[in-house]
mmCIF file of C-alpha atoms in Angstrom:
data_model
loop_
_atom_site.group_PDB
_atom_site.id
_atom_site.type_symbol
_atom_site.label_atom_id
_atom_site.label_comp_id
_atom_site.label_asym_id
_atom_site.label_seq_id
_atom_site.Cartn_x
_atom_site.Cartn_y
_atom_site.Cartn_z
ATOM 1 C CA UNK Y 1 111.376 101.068 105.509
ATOM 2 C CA UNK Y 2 109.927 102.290 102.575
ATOM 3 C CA UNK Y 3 110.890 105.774 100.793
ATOM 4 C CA UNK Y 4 107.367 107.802 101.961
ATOM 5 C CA UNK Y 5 107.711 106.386 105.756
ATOM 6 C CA UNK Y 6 111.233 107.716 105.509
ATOM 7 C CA UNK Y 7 110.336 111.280 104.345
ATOM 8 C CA UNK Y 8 107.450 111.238 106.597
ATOM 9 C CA UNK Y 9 109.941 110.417 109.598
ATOM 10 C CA UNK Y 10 112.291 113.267 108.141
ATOM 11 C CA UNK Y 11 110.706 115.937 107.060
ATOM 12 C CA UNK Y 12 110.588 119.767 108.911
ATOM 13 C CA UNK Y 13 106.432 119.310 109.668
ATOM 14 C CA UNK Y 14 106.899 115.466 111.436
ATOM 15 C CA UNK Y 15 106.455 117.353 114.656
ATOM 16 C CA UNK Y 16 103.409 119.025 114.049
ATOM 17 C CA UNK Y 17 100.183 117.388 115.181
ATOM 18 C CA UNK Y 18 98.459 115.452 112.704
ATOM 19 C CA UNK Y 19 95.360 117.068 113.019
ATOM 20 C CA UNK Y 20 96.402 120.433 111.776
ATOM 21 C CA UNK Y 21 98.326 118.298 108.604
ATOM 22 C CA UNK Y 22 94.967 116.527 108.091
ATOM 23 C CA UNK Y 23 93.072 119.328 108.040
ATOM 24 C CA UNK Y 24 95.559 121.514 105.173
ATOM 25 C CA UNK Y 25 95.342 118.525 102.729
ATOM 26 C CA UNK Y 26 91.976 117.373 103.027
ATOM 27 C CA UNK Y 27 91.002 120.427 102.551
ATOM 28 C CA UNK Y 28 92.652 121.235 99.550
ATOM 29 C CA UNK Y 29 91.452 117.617 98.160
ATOM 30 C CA UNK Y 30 87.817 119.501 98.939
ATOM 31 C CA UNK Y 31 89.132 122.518 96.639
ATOM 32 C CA UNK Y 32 90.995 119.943 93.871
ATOM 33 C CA UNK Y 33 87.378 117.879 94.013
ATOM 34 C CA UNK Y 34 84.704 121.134 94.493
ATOM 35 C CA UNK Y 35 86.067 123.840 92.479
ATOM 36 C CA UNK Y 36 86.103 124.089 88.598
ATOM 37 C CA UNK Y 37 89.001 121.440 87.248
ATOM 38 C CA UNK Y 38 90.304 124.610 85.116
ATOM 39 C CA UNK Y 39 92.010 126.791 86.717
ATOM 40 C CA UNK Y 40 90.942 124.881 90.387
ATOM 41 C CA UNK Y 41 93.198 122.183 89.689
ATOM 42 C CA UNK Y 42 96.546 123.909 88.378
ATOM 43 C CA UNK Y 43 96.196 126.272 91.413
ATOM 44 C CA UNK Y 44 95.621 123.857 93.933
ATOM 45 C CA UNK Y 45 98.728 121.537 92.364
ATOM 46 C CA UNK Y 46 100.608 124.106 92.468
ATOM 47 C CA UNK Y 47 99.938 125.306 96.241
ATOM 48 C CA UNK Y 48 100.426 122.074 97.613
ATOM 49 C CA UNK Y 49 103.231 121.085 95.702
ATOM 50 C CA UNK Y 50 104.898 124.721 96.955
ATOM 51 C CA UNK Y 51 103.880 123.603 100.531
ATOM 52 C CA UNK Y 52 105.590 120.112 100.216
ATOM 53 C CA UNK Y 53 108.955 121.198 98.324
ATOM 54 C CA UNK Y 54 109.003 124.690 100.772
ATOM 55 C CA UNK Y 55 107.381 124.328 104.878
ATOM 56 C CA UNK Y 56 107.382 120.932 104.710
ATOM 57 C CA UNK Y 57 111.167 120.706 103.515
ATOM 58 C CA UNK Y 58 110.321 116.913 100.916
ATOM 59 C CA UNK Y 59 113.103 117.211 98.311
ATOM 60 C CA UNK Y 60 112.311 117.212 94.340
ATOM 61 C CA UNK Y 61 113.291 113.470 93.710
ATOM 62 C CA UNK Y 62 111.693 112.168 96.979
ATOM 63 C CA UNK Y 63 108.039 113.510 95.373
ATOM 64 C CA UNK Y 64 108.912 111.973 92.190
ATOM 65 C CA UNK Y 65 109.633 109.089 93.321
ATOM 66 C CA UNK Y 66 106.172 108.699 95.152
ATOM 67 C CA UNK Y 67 104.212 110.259 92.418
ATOM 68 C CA UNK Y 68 105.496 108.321 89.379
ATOM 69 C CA UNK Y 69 103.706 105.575 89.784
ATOM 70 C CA UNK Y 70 100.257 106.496 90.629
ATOM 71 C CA UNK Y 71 100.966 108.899 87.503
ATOM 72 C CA UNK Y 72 101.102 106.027 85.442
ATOM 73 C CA UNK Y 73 97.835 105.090 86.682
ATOM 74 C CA UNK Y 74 96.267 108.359 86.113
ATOM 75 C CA UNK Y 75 97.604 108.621 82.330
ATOM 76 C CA UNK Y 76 96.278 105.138 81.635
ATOM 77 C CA UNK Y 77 92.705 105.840 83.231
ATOM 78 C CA UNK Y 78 93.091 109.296 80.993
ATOM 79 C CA UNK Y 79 93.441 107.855 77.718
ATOM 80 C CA UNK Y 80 90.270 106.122 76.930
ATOM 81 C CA UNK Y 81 88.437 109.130 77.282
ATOM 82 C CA UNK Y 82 90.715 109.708 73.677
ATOM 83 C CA UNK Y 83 89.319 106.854 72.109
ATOM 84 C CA UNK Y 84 85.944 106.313 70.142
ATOM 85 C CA UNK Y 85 84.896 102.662 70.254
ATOM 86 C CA UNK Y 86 82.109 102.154 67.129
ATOM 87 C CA UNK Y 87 81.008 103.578 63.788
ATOM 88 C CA UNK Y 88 83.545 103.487 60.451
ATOM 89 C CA UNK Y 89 86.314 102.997 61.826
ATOM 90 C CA UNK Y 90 85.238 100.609 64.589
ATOM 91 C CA UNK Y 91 87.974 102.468 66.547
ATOM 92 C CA UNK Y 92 89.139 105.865 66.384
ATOM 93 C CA UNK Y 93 91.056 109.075 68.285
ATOM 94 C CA UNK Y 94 87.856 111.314 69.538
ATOM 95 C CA UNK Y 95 88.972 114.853 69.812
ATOM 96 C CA UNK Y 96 85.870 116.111 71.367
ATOM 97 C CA UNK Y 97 87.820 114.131 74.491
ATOM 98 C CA UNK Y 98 90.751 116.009 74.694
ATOM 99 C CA UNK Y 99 89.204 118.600 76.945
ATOM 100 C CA UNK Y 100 87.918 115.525 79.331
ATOM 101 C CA UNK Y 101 91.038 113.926 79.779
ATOM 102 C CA UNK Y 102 93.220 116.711 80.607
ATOM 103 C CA UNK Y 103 90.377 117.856 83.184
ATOM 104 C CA UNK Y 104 90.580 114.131 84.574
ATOM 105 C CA UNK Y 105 94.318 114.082 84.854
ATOM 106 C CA UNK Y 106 94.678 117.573 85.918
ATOM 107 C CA UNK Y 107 91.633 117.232 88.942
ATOM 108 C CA UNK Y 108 93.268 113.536 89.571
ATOM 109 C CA UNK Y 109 97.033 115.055 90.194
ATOM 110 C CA UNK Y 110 95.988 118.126 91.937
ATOM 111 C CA UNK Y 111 93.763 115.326 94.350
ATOM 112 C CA UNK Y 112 96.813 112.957 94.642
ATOM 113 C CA UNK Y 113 99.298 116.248 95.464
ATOM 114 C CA UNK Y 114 97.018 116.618 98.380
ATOM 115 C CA UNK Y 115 97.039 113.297 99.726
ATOM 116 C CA UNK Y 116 100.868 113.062 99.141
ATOM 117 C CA UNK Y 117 101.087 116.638 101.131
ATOM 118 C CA UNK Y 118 99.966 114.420 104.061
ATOM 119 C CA UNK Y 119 100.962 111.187 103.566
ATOM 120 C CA UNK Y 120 104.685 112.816 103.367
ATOM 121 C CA UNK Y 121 104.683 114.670 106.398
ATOM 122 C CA UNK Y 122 102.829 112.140 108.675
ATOM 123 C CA UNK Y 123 103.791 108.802 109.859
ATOM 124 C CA UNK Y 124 101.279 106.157 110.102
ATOM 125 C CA UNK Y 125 102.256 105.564 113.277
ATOM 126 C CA UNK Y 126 101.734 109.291 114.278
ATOM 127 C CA UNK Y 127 97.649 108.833 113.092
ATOM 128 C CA UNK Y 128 96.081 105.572 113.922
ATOM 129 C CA UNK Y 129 96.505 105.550 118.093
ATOM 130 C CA UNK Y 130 94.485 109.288 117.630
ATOM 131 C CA UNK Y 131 91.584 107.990 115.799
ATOM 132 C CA UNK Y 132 90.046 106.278 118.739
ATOM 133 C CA UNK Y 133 89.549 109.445 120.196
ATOM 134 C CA UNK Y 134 87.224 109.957 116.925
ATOM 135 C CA UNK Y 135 85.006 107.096 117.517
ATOM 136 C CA UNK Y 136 86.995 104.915 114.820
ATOM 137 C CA UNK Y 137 86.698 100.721 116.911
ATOM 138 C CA UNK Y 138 89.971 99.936 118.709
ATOM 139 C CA UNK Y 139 89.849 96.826 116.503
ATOM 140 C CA UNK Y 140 90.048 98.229 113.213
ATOM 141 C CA UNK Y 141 92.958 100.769 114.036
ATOM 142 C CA UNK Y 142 94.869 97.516 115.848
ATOM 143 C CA UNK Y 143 94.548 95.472 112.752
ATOM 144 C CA UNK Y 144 95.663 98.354 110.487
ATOM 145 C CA UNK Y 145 98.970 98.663 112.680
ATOM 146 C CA UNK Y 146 99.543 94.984 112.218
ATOM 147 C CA UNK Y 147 99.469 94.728 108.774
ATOM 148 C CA UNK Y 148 101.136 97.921 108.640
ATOM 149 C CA UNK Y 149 103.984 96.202 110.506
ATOM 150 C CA UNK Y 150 103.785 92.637 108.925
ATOM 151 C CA UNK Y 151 104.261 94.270 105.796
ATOM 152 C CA UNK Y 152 107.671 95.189 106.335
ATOM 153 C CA UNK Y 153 108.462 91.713 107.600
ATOM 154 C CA UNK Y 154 107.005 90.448 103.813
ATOM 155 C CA UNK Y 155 108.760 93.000 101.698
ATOM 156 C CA UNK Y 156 111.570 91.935 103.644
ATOM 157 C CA UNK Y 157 110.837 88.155 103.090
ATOM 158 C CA UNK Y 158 110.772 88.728 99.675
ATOM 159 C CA UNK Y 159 113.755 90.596 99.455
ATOM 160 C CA UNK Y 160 115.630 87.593 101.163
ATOM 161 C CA UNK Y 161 113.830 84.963 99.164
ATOM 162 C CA UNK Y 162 114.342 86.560 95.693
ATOM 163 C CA UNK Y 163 118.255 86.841 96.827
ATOM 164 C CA UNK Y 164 119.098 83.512 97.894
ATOM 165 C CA UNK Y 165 117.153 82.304 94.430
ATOM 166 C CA UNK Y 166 119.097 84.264 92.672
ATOM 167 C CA UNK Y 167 122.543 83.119 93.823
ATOM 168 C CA UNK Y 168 121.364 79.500 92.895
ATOM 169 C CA UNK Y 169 120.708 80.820 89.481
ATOM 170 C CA UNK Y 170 116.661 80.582 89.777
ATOM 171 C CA UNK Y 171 116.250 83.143 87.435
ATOM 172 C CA UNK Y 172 118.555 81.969 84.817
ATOM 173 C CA UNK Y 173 115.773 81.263 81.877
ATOM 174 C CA UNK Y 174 112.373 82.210 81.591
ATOM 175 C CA UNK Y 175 111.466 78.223 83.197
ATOM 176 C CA UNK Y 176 113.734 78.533 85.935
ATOM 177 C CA UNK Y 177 111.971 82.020 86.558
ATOM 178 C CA UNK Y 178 108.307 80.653 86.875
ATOM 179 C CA UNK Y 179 109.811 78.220 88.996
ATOM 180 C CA UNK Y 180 111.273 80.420 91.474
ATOM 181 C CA UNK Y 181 108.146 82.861 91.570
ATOM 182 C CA UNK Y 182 106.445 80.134 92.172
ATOM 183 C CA UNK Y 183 108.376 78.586 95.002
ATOM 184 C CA UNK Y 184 108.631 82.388 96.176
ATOM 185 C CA UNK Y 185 104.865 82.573 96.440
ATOM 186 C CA UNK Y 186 104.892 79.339 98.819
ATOM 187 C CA UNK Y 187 107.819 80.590 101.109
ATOM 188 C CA UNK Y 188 106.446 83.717 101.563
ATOM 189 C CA UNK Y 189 102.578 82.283 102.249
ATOM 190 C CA UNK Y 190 104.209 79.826 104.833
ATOM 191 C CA UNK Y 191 106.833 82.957 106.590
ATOM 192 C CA UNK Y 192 103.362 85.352 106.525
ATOM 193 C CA UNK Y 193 101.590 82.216 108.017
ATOM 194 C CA UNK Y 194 103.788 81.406 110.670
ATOM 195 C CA UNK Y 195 104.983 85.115 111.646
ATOM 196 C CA UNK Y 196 101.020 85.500 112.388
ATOM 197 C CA UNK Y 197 101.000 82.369 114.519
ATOM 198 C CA UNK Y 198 104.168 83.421 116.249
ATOM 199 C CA UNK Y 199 102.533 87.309 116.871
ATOM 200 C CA UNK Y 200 99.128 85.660 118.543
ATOM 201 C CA UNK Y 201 100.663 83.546 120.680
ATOM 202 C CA UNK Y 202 102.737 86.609 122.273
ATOM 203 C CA UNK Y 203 99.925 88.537 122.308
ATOM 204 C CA UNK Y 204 98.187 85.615 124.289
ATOM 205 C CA UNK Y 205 101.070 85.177 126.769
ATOM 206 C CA UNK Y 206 101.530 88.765 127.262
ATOM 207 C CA UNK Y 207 97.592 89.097 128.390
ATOM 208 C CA UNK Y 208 95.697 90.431 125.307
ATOM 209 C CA UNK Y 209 92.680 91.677 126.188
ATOM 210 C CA UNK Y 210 91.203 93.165 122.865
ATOM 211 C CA UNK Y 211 93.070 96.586 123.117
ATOM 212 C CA UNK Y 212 96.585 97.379 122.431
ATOM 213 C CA UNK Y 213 98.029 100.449 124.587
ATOM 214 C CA UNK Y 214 100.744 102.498 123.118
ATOM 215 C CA UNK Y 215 101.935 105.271 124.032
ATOM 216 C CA UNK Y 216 100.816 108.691 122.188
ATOM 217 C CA UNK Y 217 103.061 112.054 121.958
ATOM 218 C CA UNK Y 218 101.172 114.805 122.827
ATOM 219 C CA UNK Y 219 101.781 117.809 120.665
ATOM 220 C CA UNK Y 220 99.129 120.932 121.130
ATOM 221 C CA UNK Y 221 97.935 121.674 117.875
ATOM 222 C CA UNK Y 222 99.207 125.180 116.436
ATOM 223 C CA UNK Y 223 96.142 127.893 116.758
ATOM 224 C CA UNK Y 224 98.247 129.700 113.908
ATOM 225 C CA UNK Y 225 99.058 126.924 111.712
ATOM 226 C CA UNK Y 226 95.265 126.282 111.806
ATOM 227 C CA UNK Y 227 94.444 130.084 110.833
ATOM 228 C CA UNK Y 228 96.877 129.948 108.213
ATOM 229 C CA UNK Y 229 95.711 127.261 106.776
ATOM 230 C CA UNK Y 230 91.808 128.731 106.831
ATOM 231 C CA UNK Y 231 93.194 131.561 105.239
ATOM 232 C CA UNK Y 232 94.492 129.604 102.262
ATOM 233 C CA UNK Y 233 91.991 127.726 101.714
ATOM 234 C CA UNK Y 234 89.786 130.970 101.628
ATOM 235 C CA UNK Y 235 92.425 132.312 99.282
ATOM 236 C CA UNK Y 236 92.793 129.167 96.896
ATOM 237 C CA UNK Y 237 88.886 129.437 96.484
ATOM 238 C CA UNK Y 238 88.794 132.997 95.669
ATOM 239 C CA UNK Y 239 91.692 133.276 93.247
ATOM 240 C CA UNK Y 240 90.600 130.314 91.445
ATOM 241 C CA UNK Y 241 87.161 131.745 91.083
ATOM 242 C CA UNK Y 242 88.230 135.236 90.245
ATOM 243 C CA UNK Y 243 90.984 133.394 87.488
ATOM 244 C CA UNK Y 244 87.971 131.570 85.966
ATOM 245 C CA UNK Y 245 86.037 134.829 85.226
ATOM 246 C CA UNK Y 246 88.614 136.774 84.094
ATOM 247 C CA UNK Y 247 90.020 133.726 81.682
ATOM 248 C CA UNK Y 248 86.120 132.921 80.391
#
């Protein structure tokens, strides 16, 4: 299992009904992306990384650990904006785009603080069966759980691949290396291959009609969690307004 299923399996809001989750972080990804990126996206970073350490119970390292990387990606699409391409010299630091690229990576961390505020509380498993009921095709949500589950099976592939190379000293020099990627790529192409084979012929002997039927917890959603969350939203809006005029 991967470290955000696990949180999302263990935090304090995995009981709650997605709905009400979905609708607190998408719509504070509607503040991060409407309102002004300063202050709009320092408040709203802050709010929902309050609501993720605090309600929702996701320890310190645990965000870190799924936010590091997607940092990485937002300080590299950042720093261009720093950069002057043309003129004497042909390349050159542009400090008119300071101000651009902090509002990029501050609007861009505030947006992916939101998505993690859901994606960390709610299992995948918990959303797709419920968004048939919202017109989404059986088919699409079906294939998304199977890759969602063959996944696993790959990572796991790998895992056992890259281990039993290793013990026969495949990645002893840099040739040996390319080797064993290499022969890793073919493995795992022929496992994926075969563990999809294996999967539609027991979906064929077990009667597969086009629609898989699982089982759905039903959880009422929370009339109060809902109001709360309508009232912060209301509230993010209006402080970050007010904050704008009284810092302009």
């Amino acid at each position: 299992m991967l470290p955000l299923d696990a949180v999302a399996y263990t935090n304090r809001w995995r009981p709650r009904h997605p709905a009400e989750k979905a609708f607190l972080s998408l719509g504070l990804l509607t503040c991060a992306v409407a309102l002004p990126p300063w202050p709009g996206a320092p408040v709203v970073g802050v709010v929902a990384a309050m609501l993720l350490l605090g309600p929702a119970g996701v320890a310190p390292r645990q965000v870190w650990r799924a936010m590091k990387v997607p940092l990485g990606f937002v300080t590299v699409g950042s720093l261009p904006l720093l950069v002057a391409v043309g003129g004497t010299p042909w390349i050159r630091f542009e400090p008119t785009g300071v101000p651009l690229a902090l509002q990029l990576a501050g609007r861009a961390t505030a947006a992916l603080l939101c998505l993690l505020l859901f994606a960390a509380t709610t299992p995948l498993a918990d959303t797709l069966p419920r968004l048939n009921r919202l017109g989404v095709p059986p088919a699409i949500t079906e294939v998304s759980a199977l890759m969602y589950r063959m996944l696993f099976l790959l990572l796991e592939s790998v895992r056992t691949v890259r281990e039993a190379q290793a013990s026969r000293l495949g990645f002893r020099t840099w040739a040996t290396s390319y080797r064993s990627l290499a022969g890793q790529g073919g493995a795992i192409f022929v496992r994926a291959f075969e563990r999809a084979r294996r999967m539609e012929e027991g979906l064929a002997l077990r009667g597969y009609t086009g629609s898989l039927r699982v089982e759905v917890e039903q959880r009422p959603v929370s009339q109060p969690f809902v109001v709360a969350t309508g009232v912060l939203l209301v509230v993010v809006v209006v402080g970050t307004l007010t904050l704008r005029r009284v810092l302009a």
